[in-house]
PDB file of C-alpha atoms and ligand atoms in Angstrom:
ATOM      1  CA  MET A  24     -11.652 -14.245   1.369  1.00 79.00           C
ATOM      2  CA  ASN A  25     -15.157 -14.744   0.274  1.00 78.00           C
ATOM      3  CA  ASN A  26     -16.833 -11.466  -0.060  1.00 88.00           C
ATOM      4  CA  ILE A  27     -15.604  -8.016  -0.737  1.00 91.00           C
ATOM      5  CA  ALA A  28     -17.635  -4.886  -0.985  1.00 92.00           C
ATOM      6  CA  PHE A  29     -16.820  -1.201  -1.849  1.00 93.00           C
ATOM      7  CA  ILE A  30     -17.911   0.892   1.078  1.00 94.00           C
ATOM      8  CA  GLY A  31     -17.020   4.433  -0.149  1.00 94.00           C
ATOM      9  CA  SER A  32     -14.504   7.104  -1.108  1.00 94.00           C
ATOM     10  CA  PHE A  33     -13.605   9.585   1.505  1.00 94.00           C
ATOM     11  CA  PRO A  34     -11.843  12.941   0.930  1.00 91.00           C
ATOM     12  CA  SER A  35     -10.227  13.222   4.367  1.00 92.00           C
ATOM     13  CA  ALA A  36      -9.175  11.196   7.452  1.00 93.00           C
ATOM     14  CA  ASN A  37     -11.953  12.562   9.706  1.00 93.00           C
ATOM     15  CA  LEU A  38     -14.607  11.669   7.273  1.00 95.00           C
ATOM     16  CA  CYS A  39     -13.593   7.954   7.163  1.00 96.00           C
ATOM     17  CA  PRO A  40     -16.105   5.479   8.572  1.00 95.00           C
ATOM     18  CA  ASN A  41     -16.303   5.153  12.356  1.00 94.00           C
ATOM     19  CA  ASP A  42     -15.470   1.462  12.779  1.00 95.00           C
ATOM     20  CA  GLU A  43     -13.574  -0.748  15.001  1.00 95.00           C
ATOM     21  CA  ARG A  44     -12.648  -3.442  12.615  1.00 96.00           C
ATOM     22  CA  PRO A  45      -8.902  -3.715  11.480  1.00 97.00           C
ATOM     23  CA  GLU A  46      -7.841  -2.124   8.312  1.00 97.00           C
ATOM     24  CA  TYR A  47      -4.860  -2.663   5.882  1.00 97.00           C
ATOM     25  CA  ALA A  48      -3.749   0.538   3.971  1.00 97.00           C
ATOM     26  CA  PHE A  49      -1.984   0.495   0.723  1.00 96.00           C
ATOM     27  CA  ILE A  50       0.518   3.243   0.069  1.00 96.00           C
ATOM     28  CA  GLY A  51       3.273   3.850  -2.478  1.00 95.00           C
ATOM     29  CA  ARG A  52       4.358   5.866  -5.474  1.00 93.00           C
ATOM     30  CA  SER A  53       1.642   6.718  -7.972  1.00 89.00           C
ATOM     31  CA  ASN A  54       1.332   3.974 -10.531  1.00 91.00           C
ATOM     32  CA  VAL A  55       3.223   1.394  -8.281  1.00 95.00           C
ATOM     33  CA  GLY A  56       0.282  -0.970  -8.474  1.00 94.00           C
ATOM     34  CA  LYS A  57      -1.717  -0.381  -5.286  1.00 91.00           C
ATOM     35  CA  SER A  58      -5.118  -0.698  -6.896  1.00 91.00           C
ATOM     36  CA  SER A  59      -4.030  -3.728  -8.955  1.00 93.00           C
ATOM     37  CA  PHE A  60      -2.681  -5.515  -5.917  1.00 94.00           C
ATOM     38  CA  ILE A  61      -5.932  -4.952  -4.101  1.00 91.00           C
ATOM     39  CA  ASN A  62      -7.733  -6.474  -7.098  1.00 92.00           C
ATOM     40  CA  THR A  63      -5.401  -9.410  -7.129  1.00 94.00           C
ATOM     41  CA  LEU A  64      -5.770 -10.130  -3.337  1.00 93.00           C
ATOM     42  CA  SER A  65      -9.620 -10.093  -3.789  1.00 90.00           C
ATOM     43  CA  ASN A  66      -9.548 -12.021  -6.994  1.00 87.00           C
ATOM     44  CA  ARG A  67     -11.442  -9.318  -8.706  1.00 83.00           C
ATOM     45  CA  ASN A  68     -10.470  -7.552 -11.910  1.00 78.00           C
ATOM     46  CA  ALA A  69     -12.028  -4.157 -11.524  1.00 81.00           C
ATOM     47  CA  LEU A  70     -12.887  -3.604  -7.852  1.00 81.00           C
ATOM     48  CA  ALA A  71     -10.254  -0.938  -7.284  1.00 78.00           C
ATOM     49  CA  ARG A  72      -9.814   1.355 -10.263  1.00 81.00           C
ATOM     50  CA  VAL A  73      -6.544   0.810 -12.200  1.00 80.00           C
ATOM     51  CA  SER A  74      -4.944   3.079 -14.744  1.00 77.00           C
ATOM     52  CA  LYS A  75      -1.817   3.396 -16.911  1.00 78.00           C
ATOM     53  CA  GLN A  76      -2.182   7.079 -16.100  1.00 79.00           C
ATOM     54  CA  PRO A  77      -0.616   7.965 -12.753  1.00 75.00           C
ATOM     55  CA  GLY A  78      -2.832   9.748 -10.162  1.00 73.00           C
ATOM     56  CA  LYS A  79      -5.899   7.512 -10.774  1.00 73.00           C
ATOM     57  CA  THR A  80      -6.831   7.019  -7.111  1.00 73.00           C
ATOM     58  CA  GLN A  81      -7.511  10.458  -5.487  1.00 80.00           C
ATOM     59  CA  SER A  82      -9.237   9.739  -2.243  1.00 90.00           C
ATOM     60  CA  ILE A  83      -9.287   7.122   0.601  1.00 94.00           C
ATOM     61  CA  ASN A  84     -11.211   4.138  -0.661  1.00 94.00           C
ATOM     62  CA  PHE A  85     -12.612   1.580   1.687  1.00 96.00           C
ATOM     63  CA  PHE A  86     -13.376  -2.034   0.820  1.00 95.00           C
ATOM     64  CA  LEU A  87     -14.933  -4.396   3.365  1.00 96.00           C
ATOM     65  CA  VAL A  88     -13.825  -8.036   3.322  1.00 95.00           C
ATOM     66  CA  ASP A  89     -15.924 -10.824   4.724  1.00 94.00           C
ATOM     67  CA  GLU A  90     -17.735  -8.226   6.980  1.00 95.00           C
ATOM     68  CA  SER A  91     -14.660  -8.333   9.218  1.00 95.00           C
ATOM     69  CA  TRP A  92     -11.700  -6.186   7.926  1.00 96.00           C
ATOM     70  CA  PHE A  93     -10.959  -3.290   5.503  1.00 97.00           C
ATOM     71  CA  LEU A  94      -8.634  -2.932   2.515  1.00 96.00           C
ATOM     72  CA  VAL A  95      -7.918   0.823   2.072  1.00 96.00           C
ATOM     73  CA  ASP A  96      -6.720   2.031  -1.199  1.00 93.00           C
ATOM     74  CA  LEU A  97      -4.963   5.424  -1.142  1.00 92.00           C
ATOM     75  CA  PRO A  98      -3.605   7.799  -3.782  1.00 88.00           C
ATOM     76  CA  GLY A  99       0.071   7.572  -4.530  1.00 88.00           C
ATOM     77  CA  TYR A 100       2.842  10.085  -3.988  1.00 86.00           C
ATOM     78  CA  GLY A 101       5.455  11.344  -6.351  1.00 83.00           C
ATOM     79  CA  TYR A 102       3.296  12.065  -9.433  1.00 78.00           C
ATOM     80  CA  ALA A 103       5.313  14.766 -11.173  1.00 70.00           C
ATOM     81  CA  LYS A 104       2.373  16.396 -13.032  1.00 78.00           C
ATOM     82  CA  VAL A 105       0.435  17.667 -10.002  1.00 79.00           C
ATOM     83  CA  SER A 106       0.858  21.157  -8.730  1.00 85.00           C
ATOM     84  CA  LYS A 107       2.727  21.971  -5.502  1.00 86.00           C
ATOM     85  CA  LYS A 108      -0.651  22.804  -3.778  1.00 89.00           C
ATOM     86  CA  MET A 109      -2.289  19.447  -4.738  1.00 85.00           C
ATOM     87  CA  ARG A 110       0.879  17.550  -3.575  1.00 85.00           C
ATOM     88  CA  ALA A 111       0.644  19.296  -0.198  1.00 88.00           C
ATOM     89  CA  GLU A 112      -2.979  18.446   0.070  1.00 88.00           C
ATOM     90  CA  TRP A 113      -2.121  14.777  -0.722  1.00 88.00           C
ATOM     91  CA  ASP A 114       0.567  14.755   1.746  1.00 89.00           C
ATOM     92  CA  TYR A 115      -1.792  16.145   4.506  1.00 92.00           C
ATOM     93  CA  MET A 116      -4.670  13.788   3.652  1.00 93.00           C
ATOM     94  CA  VAL A 117      -2.613  10.565   3.524  1.00 94.00           C
ATOM     95  CA  LYS A 118      -0.294  11.293   6.320  1.00 96.00           C
ATOM     96  CA  THR A 119      -3.147  12.448   8.641  1.00 96.00           C
ATOM     97  CA  TYR A 120      -5.042   9.290   7.799  1.00 97.00           C
ATOM     98  CA  LEU A 121      -1.998   7.120   8.526  1.00 97.00           C
ATOM     99  CA  ARG A 122      -1.207   8.902  11.726  1.00 96.00           C
ATOM    100  CA  THR A 123      -4.604   9.264  13.303  1.00 96.00           C
ATOM    101  CA  ARG A 124      -6.398   6.130  12.319  1.00 96.00           C
ATOM    102  CA  THR A 125      -6.310   3.891  15.405  1.00 94.00           C
ATOM    103  CA  THR A 126      -7.689   0.866  13.581  1.00 96.00           C
ATOM    104  CA  ILE A 127      -4.877   0.410  11.095  1.00 97.00           C
ATOM    105  CA  SER A 128      -3.496  -3.106  11.692  1.00 97.00           C
ATOM    106  CA  CYS A 129      -0.767  -2.944   9.111  1.00 97.00           C
ATOM    107  CA  ILE A 130       0.376  -0.620   6.355  1.00 98.00           C
ATOM    108  CA  PHE A 131       1.458  -2.203   3.034  1.00 98.00           C
ATOM    109  CA  GLN A 132       4.008   0.009   1.595  1.00 98.00           C
ATOM    110  CA  LEU A 133       4.398  -0.756  -2.131  1.00 98.00           C
ATOM    111  CA  VAL A 134       7.736  -0.301  -4.068  1.00 98.00           C
ATOM    112  CA  ASP A 135       8.054  -1.118  -7.878  1.00 98.00           C
ATOM    113  CA  ILE A 136      10.849  -3.718  -7.997  1.00 98.00           C
ATOM    114  CA  SER A 137      10.878  -3.763 -11.807  1.00 98.00           C
ATOM    115  CA  VAL A 138      12.896  -0.432 -11.731  1.00 98.00           C
ATOM    116  CA  PRO A 139      15.541   0.927  -9.247  1.00 98.00           C
ATOM    117  CA  HIS A 140      13.755   2.435  -6.043  1.00 97.00           C
ATOM    118  CA  GLN A 141      13.431   6.186  -5.862  1.00 96.00           C
ATOM    119  CA  GLU A 142      14.444   8.524  -3.120  1.00 95.00           C
ATOM    120  CA  ASN A 143      10.759   9.296  -2.270  1.00 94.00           C
ATOM    121  CA  ASP A 144      10.218   5.632  -1.511  1.00 96.00           C
ATOM    122  CA  ILE A 145      13.006   5.663   1.094  1.00 97.00           C
ATOM    123  CA  GLU A 146      11.664   8.924   2.509  1.00 96.00           C
ATOM    124  CA  PHE A 147       8.204   7.543   2.905  1.00 96.00           C
ATOM    125  CA  ILE A 148       9.398   4.306   4.385  1.00 97.00           C
ATOM    126  CA  ASN A 149      11.539   6.331   6.877  1.00 97.00           C
ATOM    127  CA  TRP A 150       8.572   8.575   7.700  1.00 97.00           C
ATOM    128  CA  LEU A 151       6.522   5.440   8.584  1.00 97.00           C
ATOM    129  CA  GLY A 152       9.393   4.251  10.768  1.00 96.00           C
ATOM    130  CA  ALA A 153       9.720   7.724  12.511  1.00 96.00           C
ATOM    131  CA  CYS A 154       6.025   7.620  13.311  1.00 97.00           C
ATOM    132  CA  GLY A 155       6.351   4.125  14.728  1.00 96.00           C
ATOM    133  CA  LEU A 156       3.661   2.719  12.275  1.00 97.00           C
ATOM    134  CA  PRO A 157       3.460  -0.925  11.589  1.00 96.00           C
ATOM    135  CA  PHE A 158       4.172  -1.765   7.912  1.00 98.00           C
ATOM    136  CA  ILE A 159       5.615  -4.290   5.559  1.00 98.00           C
ATOM    137  CA  LEU A 160       7.069  -3.803   2.014  1.00 98.00           C
ATOM    138  CA  ILE A 161       5.236  -5.203  -0.952  1.00 98.00           C
ATOM    139  CA  LEU A 162       7.582  -5.335  -3.894  1.00 98.00           C
ATOM    140  CA  THR A 163       5.432  -5.090  -6.949  1.00 98.00           C
ATOM    141  CA  LYS A 164       5.632  -5.807 -10.719  1.00 98.00           C
ATOM    142  CA  ALA A 165       8.116  -8.757 -10.267  1.00 98.00           C
ATOM    143  CA  ASP A 166       6.867 -10.104 -13.671  1.00 98.00           C
ATOM    144  CA  LYS A 167       7.797  -6.884 -15.501  1.00 98.00           C
ATOM    145  CA  ALA A 168      11.633  -7.239 -15.388  1.00 98.00           C
ATOM    146  CA  LYS A 169      13.943 -10.109 -15.852  1.00 97.00           C
ATOM    147  CA  GLU A 170      14.945 -12.028 -12.546  1.00 97.00           C
ATOM    148  CA  PRO A 171      18.552 -10.637 -12.446  1.00 98.00           C
ATOM    149  CA  GLU A 172      17.166  -7.076 -12.730  1.00 98.00           C
ATOM    150  CA  VAL A 173      14.641  -7.751 -10.010  1.00 98.00           C
ATOM    151  CA  LEU A 174      17.311  -9.156  -7.797  1.00 98.00           C
ATOM    152  CA  LYS A 175      19.595  -6.166  -8.352  1.00 98.00           C
ATOM    153  CA  ASN A 176      16.849  -3.723  -7.595  1.00 98.00           C
ATOM    154  CA  MET A 177      16.011  -5.651  -4.361  1.00 98.00           C
ATOM    155  CA  GLU A 178      19.690  -5.390  -3.400  1.00 98.00           C
ATOM    156  CA  GLY A 179      19.710  -1.641  -4.110  1.00 98.00           C
ATOM    157  CA  LEU A 180      16.667  -1.084  -1.957  1.00 98.00           C
ATOM    158  CA  LYS A 181      18.079  -3.166   0.962  1.00 98.00           C
ATOM    159  CA  LEU A 182      21.400  -1.221   0.658  1.00 97.00           C
ATOM    160  CA  ALA A 183      19.610   2.167   0.678  1.00 97.00           C
ATOM    161  CA  LEU A 184      17.399   1.084   3.720  1.00 97.00           C
ATOM    162  CA  GLY A 185      20.431  -0.346   5.467  1.00 97.00           C
ATOM    163  CA  ASN A 186      21.689   3.226   5.863  1.00 96.00           C
ATOM    164  CA  TYR A 187      18.827   3.994   8.148  1.00 95.00           C
ATOM    165  CA  TRP A 188      17.447   0.678   9.533  1.00 95.00           C
ATOM    166  CA  ASP A 189      19.309  -1.658  11.862  1.00 94.00           C
ATOM    167  CA  GLU A 190      16.844  -4.430  10.977  1.00 95.00           C
ATOM    168  CA  LEU A 191      15.278  -4.350   7.515  1.00 96.00           C
ATOM    169  CA  PRO A 192      11.498  -4.344   7.135  1.00 96.00           C
ATOM    170  CA  ARG A 193       9.818  -7.510   6.105  1.00 97.00           C
ATOM    171  CA  MET A 194       9.532  -7.707   2.222  1.00 98.00           C
ATOM    172  CA  VAL A 195       7.201  -9.740  -0.014  1.00 98.00           C
ATOM    173  CA  LEU A 196       7.882 -10.134  -3.721  1.00 98.00           C
ATOM    174  CA  THR A 197       4.587  -9.888  -5.642  1.00 98.00           C
ATOM    175  CA  SER A 198       2.999  -9.532  -8.997  1.00 97.00           C
ATOM    176  CA  ALA A 199      -0.580  -8.581  -9.820  1.00 96.00           C
ATOM    177  CA  ASN A 200      -0.255 -10.363 -13.071  1.00 95.00           C
ATOM    178  CA  THR A 201       1.092 -13.797 -11.850  1.00 96.00           C
ATOM    179  CA  LYS A 202      -0.404 -13.433  -8.309  1.00 96.00           C
ATOM    180  CA  LEU A 203       2.952 -14.130  -6.908  1.00 97.00           C
ATOM    181  CA  GLY A 204       2.911 -13.200  -3.094  1.00 97.00           C
ATOM    182  CA  ARG A 205      -0.826 -13.213  -2.962  1.00 97.00           C
ATOM    183  CA  GLU A 206      -1.076 -16.133  -0.455  1.00 97.00           C
ATOM    184  CA  GLU A 207       1.734 -14.827   1.675  1.00 97.00           C
ATOM    185  CA  VAL A 208       0.102 -11.415   1.990  1.00 97.00           C
ATOM    186  CA  LEU A 209      -3.320 -13.029   2.864  1.00 96.00           C
ATOM    187  CA  GLU A 210      -1.559 -15.057   5.456  1.00 97.00           C
ATOM    188  CA  ILE A 211       0.031 -11.969   6.872  1.00 97.00           C
ATOM    189  CA  ILE A 212      -3.433 -10.304   7.105  1.00 97.00           C
ATOM    190  CA  SER A 213      -5.004 -13.324   8.667  1.00 96.00           C
ATOM    191  CA  LYS A 214      -2.359 -13.473  11.525  1.00 96.00           C
ATOM    192  CA  ALA A 215      -2.677  -9.638  11.955  1.00 96.00           C
ATOM    193  CA  ASN A 216      -6.439  -9.957  12.227  1.00 96.00           C
ATOM    194  CA  GLU A 217      -6.014 -12.531  15.015  1.00 94.00           C
ATOM    195  CA  ALA A 218      -3.435 -10.326  16.834  1.00 92.00           C
ATOM    196  CA  PHE A 219      -5.785  -7.267  16.405  1.00 89.00           C
ATOM    197  CA  ALA A 220      -8.729  -9.252  17.987  1.00 87.00           C
ATOM    198  CA  ASN A 221      -6.591 -10.151  20.938  1.00 86.00           C
ATOM    199  CA  TYR A 222      -5.156  -6.662  21.475  1.00 77.00           C
TER     200      TYR A 222
HETATM  201  P1  LIG B 310      -2.490   5.508  -8.537  1.00 89.42           P
HETATM  202  O1  LIG B 310      -3.807   5.145  -8.113  1.00 89.42           O
HETATM  203  O2  LIG B 310      -2.319   6.377  -9.746  1.00 89.42           O
HETATM  204  O3  LIG B 310      -1.566   5.976  -7.369  1.00 89.42           O
HETATM  205  O4  LIG B 310      -1.714   4.105  -9.032  1.00 89.42           O
HETATM  206  P2  LIG B 310      -1.745   2.583  -8.360  1.00 89.42           P
HETATM  207  O5  LIG B 310      -0.568   2.515  -7.448  1.00 89.42           O
HETATM  208  O6  LIG B 310      -3.052   2.315  -7.862  1.00 89.42           O
HETATM  209  O7  LIG B 310      -1.429   1.810  -9.685  1.00 89.42           O
HETATM  210  P3  LIG B 310      -2.411   0.901 -10.557  1.00 89.42           P
HETATM  211  O8  LIG B 310      -2.928  -0.319  -9.812  1.00 89.42           O
HETATM  212  O9  LIG B 310      -3.429   1.790 -11.189  1.00 89.42           O
HETATM  213  O10 LIG B 310      -1.408   0.316 -11.723  1.00 89.42           O
HETATM  214  C1  LIG B 310      -0.628   1.230 -12.535  1.00 89.42           C
HETATM  215  C2  LIG B 310      -0.257   0.542 -13.733  1.00 89.42           C
HETATM  216  O11 LIG B 310       0.691  -0.604 -13.442  1.00 89.42           O
HETATM  217  C3  LIG B 310      -1.420  -0.216 -14.524  1.00 89.42           C
HETATM  218  O12 LIG B 310      -1.152  -0.070 -15.946  1.00 89.42           O
HETATM  219  C4  LIG B 310      -1.339  -1.631 -14.070  1.00 89.42           C
HETATM  220  O13 LIG B 310      -1.836  -2.559 -15.137  1.00 89.42           O
HETATM  221  C5  LIG B 310       0.199  -1.830 -14.015  1.00 89.42           C
HETATM  222  N1  LIG B 310       0.589  -2.856 -13.035  1.00 89.42           N
HETATM  223  C6  LIG B 310       0.131  -3.001 -11.758  1.00 89.42           C
HETATM  224  N2  LIG B 310       0.605  -4.148 -11.116  1.00 89.42           N
HETATM  225  C7  LIG B 310       1.395  -4.745 -12.032  1.00 89.42           C
HETATM  226  C8  LIG B 310       2.156  -5.989 -11.990  1.00 89.42           C
HETATM  227  O14 LIG B 310       2.276  -6.718 -10.937  1.00 89.42           O
HETATM  228  N3  LIG B 310       2.761  -6.354 -13.137  1.00 89.42           N
HETATM  229  C9  LIG B 310       2.780  -5.528 -14.238  1.00 89.42           C
HETATM  230  N4  LIG B 310       3.464  -5.965 -15.340  1.00 89.42           N
HETATM  231  N5  LIG B 310       2.123  -4.364 -14.299  1.00 89.42           N
HETATM  232  C10 LIG B 310       1.365  -3.963 -13.216  1.00 89.42           C
HETATM  233 MG1  LIG B 311      -4.675   3.499  -7.498  1.00 89.42          MG
END
């Protein structure tokens, strides 16, 4: 990855750029580390806006990498302090974007692995599955808990998913702080870009 540029913030799926290049969307609970991981991937500190305060990212943000593919930062779900109406709007914006965008090559579903998973994580993962959308799980904040804790949380997540999935989704353990998992995710993107070009 040599060059990355912020393209714009879009309030709804139908206003996103008309473009044929593949894109990679980042979804997950508010505060899970979506914006941080985009910064880690791109080796930039403040490209995508990060905050301790949940609910930082509020629209669909496009970043163009090497003129050839997009990283898309999305607002997170499950932020308790927003109104019912705002949550419904979020749900509509994000799910419409994910369902209708034909150029999505892969969705990165982030789950905070420093704490036990939450029910809304399982629900969202199952929604992706029900829609037949391609995704992998990015387990974030691996540096934030001790290893046995991380392993326990991973087991818990696998167990919960096992109730619904015959074959578990691919998972990558990551940290925005130590850059763990960065190379693996870049490799996944690179392979997916090739597959997308041949499709
Ligand atoms: P929203 O935009 O609100 O949905 O949040 P987000 O998912 O984009 O999270 P963001 O990247 O803003 O990070 C939330 C908080 O978690 C910030 O305080 C980050 O510094 C912290 N954080 C993110 N990734 C990591 C990580 O790998 N390790 C640790 N220790 N903290 C992290
Ligand atoms: Mg964000």
